[in-house]
PDB file of C-alpha atoms in Angstrom:
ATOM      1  CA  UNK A  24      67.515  84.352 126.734  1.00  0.00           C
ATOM      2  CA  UNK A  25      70.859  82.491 127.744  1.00  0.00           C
ATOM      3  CA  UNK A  26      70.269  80.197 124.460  1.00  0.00           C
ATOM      4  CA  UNK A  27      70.231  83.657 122.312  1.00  0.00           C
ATOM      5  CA  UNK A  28      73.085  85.049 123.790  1.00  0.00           C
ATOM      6  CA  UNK A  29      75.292  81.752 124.312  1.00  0.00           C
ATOM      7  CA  UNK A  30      74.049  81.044 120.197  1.00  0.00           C
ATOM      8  CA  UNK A  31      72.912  76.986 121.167  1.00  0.00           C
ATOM      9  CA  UNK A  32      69.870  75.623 119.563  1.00  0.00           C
ATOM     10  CA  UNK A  33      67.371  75.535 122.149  1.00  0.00           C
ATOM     11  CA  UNK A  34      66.049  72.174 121.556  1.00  0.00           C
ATOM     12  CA  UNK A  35      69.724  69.953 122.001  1.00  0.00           C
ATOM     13  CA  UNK A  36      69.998  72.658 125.200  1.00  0.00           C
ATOM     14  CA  UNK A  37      67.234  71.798 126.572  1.00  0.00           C
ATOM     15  CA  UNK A  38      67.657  67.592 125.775  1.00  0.00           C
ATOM     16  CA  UNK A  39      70.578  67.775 127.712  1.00  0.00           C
ATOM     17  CA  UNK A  40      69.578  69.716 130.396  1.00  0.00           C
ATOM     18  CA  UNK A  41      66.840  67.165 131.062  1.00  0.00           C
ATOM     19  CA  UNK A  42      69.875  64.627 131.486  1.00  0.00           C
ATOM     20  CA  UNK A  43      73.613  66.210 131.534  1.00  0.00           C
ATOM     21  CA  UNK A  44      74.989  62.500 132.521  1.00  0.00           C
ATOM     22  CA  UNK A  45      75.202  60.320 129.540  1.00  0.00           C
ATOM     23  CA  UNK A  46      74.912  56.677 129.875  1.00  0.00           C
ATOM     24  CA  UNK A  47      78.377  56.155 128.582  1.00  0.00           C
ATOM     25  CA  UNK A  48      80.065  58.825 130.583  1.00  0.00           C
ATOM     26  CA  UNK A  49      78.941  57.378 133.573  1.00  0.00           C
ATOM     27  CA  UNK A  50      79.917  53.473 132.728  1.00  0.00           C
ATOM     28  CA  UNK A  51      83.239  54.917 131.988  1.00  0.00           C
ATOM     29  CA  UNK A  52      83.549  56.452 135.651  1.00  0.00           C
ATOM     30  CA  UNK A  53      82.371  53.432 136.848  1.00  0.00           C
ATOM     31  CA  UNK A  54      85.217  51.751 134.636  1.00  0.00           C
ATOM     32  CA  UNK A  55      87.640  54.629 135.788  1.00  0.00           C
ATOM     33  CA  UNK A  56      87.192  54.128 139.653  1.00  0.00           C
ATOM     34  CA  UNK A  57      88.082  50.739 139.522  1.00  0.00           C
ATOM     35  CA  UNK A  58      91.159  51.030 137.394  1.00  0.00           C
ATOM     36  CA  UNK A  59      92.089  54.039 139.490  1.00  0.00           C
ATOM     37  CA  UNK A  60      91.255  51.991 142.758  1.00  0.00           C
ATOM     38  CA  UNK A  61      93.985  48.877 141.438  1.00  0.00           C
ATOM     39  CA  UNK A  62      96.489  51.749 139.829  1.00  0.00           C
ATOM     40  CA  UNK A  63      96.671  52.993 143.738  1.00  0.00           C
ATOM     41  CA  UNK A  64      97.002  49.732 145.029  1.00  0.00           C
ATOM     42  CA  UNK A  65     100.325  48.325 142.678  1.00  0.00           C
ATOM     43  CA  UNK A  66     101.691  51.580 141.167  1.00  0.00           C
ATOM     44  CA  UNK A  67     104.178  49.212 138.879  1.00  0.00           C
ATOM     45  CA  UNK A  68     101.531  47.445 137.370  1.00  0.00           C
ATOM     46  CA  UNK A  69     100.984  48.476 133.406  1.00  0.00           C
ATOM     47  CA  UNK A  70      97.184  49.061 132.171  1.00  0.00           C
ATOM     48  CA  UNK A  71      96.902  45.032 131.300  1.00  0.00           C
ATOM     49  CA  UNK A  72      97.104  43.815 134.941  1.00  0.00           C
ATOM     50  CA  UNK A  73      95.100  46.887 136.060  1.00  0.00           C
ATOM     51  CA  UNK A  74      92.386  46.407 133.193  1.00  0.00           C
ATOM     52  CA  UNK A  75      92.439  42.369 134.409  1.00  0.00           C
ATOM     53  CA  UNK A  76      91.603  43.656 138.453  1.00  0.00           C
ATOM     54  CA  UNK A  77      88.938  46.006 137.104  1.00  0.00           C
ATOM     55  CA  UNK A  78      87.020  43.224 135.610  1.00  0.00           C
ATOM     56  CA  UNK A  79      87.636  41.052 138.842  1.00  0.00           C
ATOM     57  CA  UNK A  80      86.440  44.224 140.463  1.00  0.00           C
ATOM     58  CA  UNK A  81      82.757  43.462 138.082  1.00  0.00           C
ATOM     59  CA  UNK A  82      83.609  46.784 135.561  1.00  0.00           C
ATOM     60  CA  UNK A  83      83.418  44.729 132.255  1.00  0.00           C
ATOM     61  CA  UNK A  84      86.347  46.464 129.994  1.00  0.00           C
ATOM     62  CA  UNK A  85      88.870  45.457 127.114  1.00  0.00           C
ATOM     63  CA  UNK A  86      92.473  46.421 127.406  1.00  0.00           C
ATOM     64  CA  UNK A  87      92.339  48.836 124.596  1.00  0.00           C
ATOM     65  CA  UNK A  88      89.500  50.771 126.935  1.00  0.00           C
ATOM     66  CA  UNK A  89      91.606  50.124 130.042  1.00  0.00           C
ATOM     67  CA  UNK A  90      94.689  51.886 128.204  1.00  0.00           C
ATOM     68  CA  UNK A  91      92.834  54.917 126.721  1.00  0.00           C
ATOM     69  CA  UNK A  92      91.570  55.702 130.355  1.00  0.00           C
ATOM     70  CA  UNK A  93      94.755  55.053 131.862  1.00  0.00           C
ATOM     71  CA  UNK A  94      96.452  57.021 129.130  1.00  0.00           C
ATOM     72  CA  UNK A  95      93.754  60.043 129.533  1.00  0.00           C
ATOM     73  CA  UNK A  96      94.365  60.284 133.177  1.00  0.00           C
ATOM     74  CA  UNK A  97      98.105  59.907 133.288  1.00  0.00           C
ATOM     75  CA  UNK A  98      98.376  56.516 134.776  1.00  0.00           C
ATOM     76  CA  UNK A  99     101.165  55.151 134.044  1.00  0.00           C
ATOM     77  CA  UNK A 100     103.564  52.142 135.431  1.00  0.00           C
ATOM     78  CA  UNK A 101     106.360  52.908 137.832  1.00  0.00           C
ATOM     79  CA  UNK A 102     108.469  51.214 135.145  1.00  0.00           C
ATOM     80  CA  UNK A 103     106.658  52.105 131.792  1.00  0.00           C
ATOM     81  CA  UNK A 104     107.738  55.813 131.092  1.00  0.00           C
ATOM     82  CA  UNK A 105     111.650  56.397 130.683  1.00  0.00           C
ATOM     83  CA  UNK A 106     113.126  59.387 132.673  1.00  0.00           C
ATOM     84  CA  UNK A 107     116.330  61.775 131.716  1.00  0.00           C
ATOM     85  CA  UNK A 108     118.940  62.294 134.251  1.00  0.00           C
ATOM     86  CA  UNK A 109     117.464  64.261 136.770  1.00  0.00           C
ATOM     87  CA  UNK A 110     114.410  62.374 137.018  1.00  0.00           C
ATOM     88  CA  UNK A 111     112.055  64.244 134.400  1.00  0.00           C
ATOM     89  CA  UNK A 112     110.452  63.263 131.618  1.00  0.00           C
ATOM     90  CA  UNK A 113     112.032  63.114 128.255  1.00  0.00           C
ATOM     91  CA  UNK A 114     111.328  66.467 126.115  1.00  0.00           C
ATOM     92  CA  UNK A 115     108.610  65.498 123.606  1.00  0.00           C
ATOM     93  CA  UNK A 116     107.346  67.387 120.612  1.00  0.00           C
ATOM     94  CA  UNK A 117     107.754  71.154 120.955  1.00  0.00           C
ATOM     95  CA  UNK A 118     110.628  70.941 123.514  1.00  0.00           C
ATOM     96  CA  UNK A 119     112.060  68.689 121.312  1.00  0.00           C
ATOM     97  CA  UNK A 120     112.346  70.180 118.118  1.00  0.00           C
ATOM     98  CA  UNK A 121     113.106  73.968 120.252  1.00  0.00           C
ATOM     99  CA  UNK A 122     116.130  72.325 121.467  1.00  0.00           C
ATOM    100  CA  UNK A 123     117.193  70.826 118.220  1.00  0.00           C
ATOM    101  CA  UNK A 124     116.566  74.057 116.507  1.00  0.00           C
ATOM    102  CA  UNK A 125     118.349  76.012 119.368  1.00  0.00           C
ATOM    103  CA  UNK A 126     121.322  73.353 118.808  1.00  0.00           C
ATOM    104  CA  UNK A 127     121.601  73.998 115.082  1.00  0.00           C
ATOM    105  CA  UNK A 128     122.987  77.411 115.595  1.00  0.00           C
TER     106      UNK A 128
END
């Protein structure tokens, strides 16, 4: 019945019922947790030193893996991101070009 209404294919529904968790999603929460657990630790560190204490911490990880994580979750260096004025973030993409177009008139 929910199959029918929800239109899934019953047998990938039912595969992944029998094991929601992938093998890959959970390595990267492993993988996660420890680059979370350094990022809280040195909040100026960059995702290179934090990707270097997650493999001292035994999570096995490249730095391109250790960035996309770090990017996905919004971990970022005390000193990586630049600020405006007032402490926000610089306007980026649709802000950006709203202003500019606003500006133009």
């Amino acid at each position: 019945m929910t199959c029918r209404v929800l239109k899934l294919a019953r047998q990938p529904y039912y595969r992944w019922r029998a094991n929601p968790i992938t093998e890959g999603e959970l390595v990267e929460a492993y993988r996660a947790n420890a680059l979370f657990d350094a990022h809280h630790d040195d909040l100026e560190f960059g995702y290179r030193y934090l990707a270097e204490e997650g493999r001292d911490a035994g999570e096995s990880m490249a730095d391109r893996t250790a960035r996309r994580i770090c990017t996905d979750n919004k971990w970022w260096s005390m000193f990586g991101k630049k600020r405006g004025k007032n402490g926000k973030t610089r306007a980026t993409g649709a802000r950006r070009s709203r202003r500019a177009r606003l500006h133009r008139r």
